[in-house]
Coordinates of C-alpha atoms in Angstrom, one line a residue:
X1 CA 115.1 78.6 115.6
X2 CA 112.9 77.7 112.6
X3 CA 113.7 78.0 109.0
X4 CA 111.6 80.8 108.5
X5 CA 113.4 82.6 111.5
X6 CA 117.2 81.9 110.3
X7 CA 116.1 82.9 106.8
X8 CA 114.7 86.6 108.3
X9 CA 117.9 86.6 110.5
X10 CA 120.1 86.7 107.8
X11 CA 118.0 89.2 105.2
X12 CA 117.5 91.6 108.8
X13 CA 122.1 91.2 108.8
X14 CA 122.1 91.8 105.2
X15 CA 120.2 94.7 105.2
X16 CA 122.2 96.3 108.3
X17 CA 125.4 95.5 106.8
X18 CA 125.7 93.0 110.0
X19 CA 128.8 90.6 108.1
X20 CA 129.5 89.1 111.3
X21 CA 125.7 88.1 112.5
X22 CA 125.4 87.2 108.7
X23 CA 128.1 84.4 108.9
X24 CA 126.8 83.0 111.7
X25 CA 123.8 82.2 110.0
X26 CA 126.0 79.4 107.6
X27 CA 127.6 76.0 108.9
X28 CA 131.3 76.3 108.7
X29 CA 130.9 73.6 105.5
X30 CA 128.0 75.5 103.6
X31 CA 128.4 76.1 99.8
X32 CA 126.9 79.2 98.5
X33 CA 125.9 78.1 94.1
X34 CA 124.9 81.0 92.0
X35 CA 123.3 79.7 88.5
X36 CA 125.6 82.3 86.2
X37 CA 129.0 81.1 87.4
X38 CA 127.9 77.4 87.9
X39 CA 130.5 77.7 90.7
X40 CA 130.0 76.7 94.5
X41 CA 131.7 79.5 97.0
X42 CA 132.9 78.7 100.7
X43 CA 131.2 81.1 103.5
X44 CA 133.9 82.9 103.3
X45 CA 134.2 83.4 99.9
X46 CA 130.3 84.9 100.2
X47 CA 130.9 86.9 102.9
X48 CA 133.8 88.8 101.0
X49 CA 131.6 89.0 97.8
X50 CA 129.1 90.3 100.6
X51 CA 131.8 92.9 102.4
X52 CA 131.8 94.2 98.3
X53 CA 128.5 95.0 98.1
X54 CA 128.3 96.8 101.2
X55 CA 131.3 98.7 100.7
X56 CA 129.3 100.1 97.4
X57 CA 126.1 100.6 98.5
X58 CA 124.5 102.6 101.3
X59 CA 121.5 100.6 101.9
X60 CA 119.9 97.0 100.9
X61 CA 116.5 96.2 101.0
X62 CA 114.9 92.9 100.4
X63 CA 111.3 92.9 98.8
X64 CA 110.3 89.4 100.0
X65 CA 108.1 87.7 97.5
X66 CA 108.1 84.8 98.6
X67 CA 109.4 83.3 101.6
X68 CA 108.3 79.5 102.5
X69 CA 109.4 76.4 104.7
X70 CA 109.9 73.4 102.9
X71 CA 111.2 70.6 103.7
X72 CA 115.1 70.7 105.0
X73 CA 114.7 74.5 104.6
X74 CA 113.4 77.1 102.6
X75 CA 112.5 79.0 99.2
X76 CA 112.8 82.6 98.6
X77 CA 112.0 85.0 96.2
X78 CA 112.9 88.2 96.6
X79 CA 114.2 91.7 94.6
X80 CA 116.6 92.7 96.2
X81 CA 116.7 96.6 96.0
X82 CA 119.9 98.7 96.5
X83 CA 121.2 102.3 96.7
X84 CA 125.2 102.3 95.8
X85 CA 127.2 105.4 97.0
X86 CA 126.3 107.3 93.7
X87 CA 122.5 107.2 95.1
X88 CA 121.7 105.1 92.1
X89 CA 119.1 102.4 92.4
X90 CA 120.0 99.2 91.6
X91 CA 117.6 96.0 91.5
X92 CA 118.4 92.6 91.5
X93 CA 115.5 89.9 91.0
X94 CA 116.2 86.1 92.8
X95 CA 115.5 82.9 94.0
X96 CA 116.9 80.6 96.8
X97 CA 116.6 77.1 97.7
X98 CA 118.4 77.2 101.0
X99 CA 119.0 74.1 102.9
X100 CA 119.0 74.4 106.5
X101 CA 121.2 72.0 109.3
X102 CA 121.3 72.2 112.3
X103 CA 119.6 75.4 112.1
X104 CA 122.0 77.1 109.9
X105 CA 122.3 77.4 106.1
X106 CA 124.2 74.6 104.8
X107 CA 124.1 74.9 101.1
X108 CA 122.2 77.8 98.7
X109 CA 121.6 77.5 95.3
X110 CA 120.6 80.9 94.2
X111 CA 119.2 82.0 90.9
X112 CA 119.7 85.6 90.1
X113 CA 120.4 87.8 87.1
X114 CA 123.8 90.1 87.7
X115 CA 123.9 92.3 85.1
X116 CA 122.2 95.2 87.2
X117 CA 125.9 95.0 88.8
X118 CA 127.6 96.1 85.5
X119 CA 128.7 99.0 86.0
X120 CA 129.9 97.8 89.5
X121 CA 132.4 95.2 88.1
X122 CA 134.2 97.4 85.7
X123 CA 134.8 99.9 88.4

């Protein structure tokens, strides 16, 4: 499988709510970076923050921007557009540089702004 594949393999999971098919897309060692915690999060420290958002939200839709192979992976920008249980619409705009091993993710460093997820957190 290509990079271009995994990467549309693991938006298609995200988007059906697939956690399971989802962590299969990661090495067991990947490291998931966001750029407004500065912090580095095991798989299975994503896929929990994942298994949140779904349990809020009845669908998520990514808006591919741009999606290209580069060397040792990929880059993708995307919004990614969700409707939470309230049938509010909620949009978040980001950017991944995914490295890819062994044709898995091995390490993400995404760029995204979370405040759209306000009201989310304080619940």
């Amino acid at each position: 499988m290509g990079a271009l594949a995994l990467a549309k393999r693991f938006i298609e999971a995200v988007e059906a709510g697939d956690i399971k098919t989802a962590q299969r897309c990661f090495t067991k060692d990947a490291g998931i970076w966001h750029n407004y915690d500065g912090k580095v999060q095991t798989v299975e420290e994503n896929m929990t923050t994942l298994q949140w958002m779904m349990d809020k939200a009845k669908s998520r839709e990514y808006h591919i921007k741009r999606l290209e192979q580069i060397k040792g992976g990929y880059v993708q920008q995307h919004i990614l557009r969700i409707t939470d249980n309230k049938d509010e619409k909620i949009e978040l705009f980001a950017c991944a540089l995914v490295s890819v091993r062994d044709n898995k993710i091995s390490y993400i460093e995404e760029y995204i702004d979370p405040s759209p997820l306000a009201s989310w957190l304080q619940e």
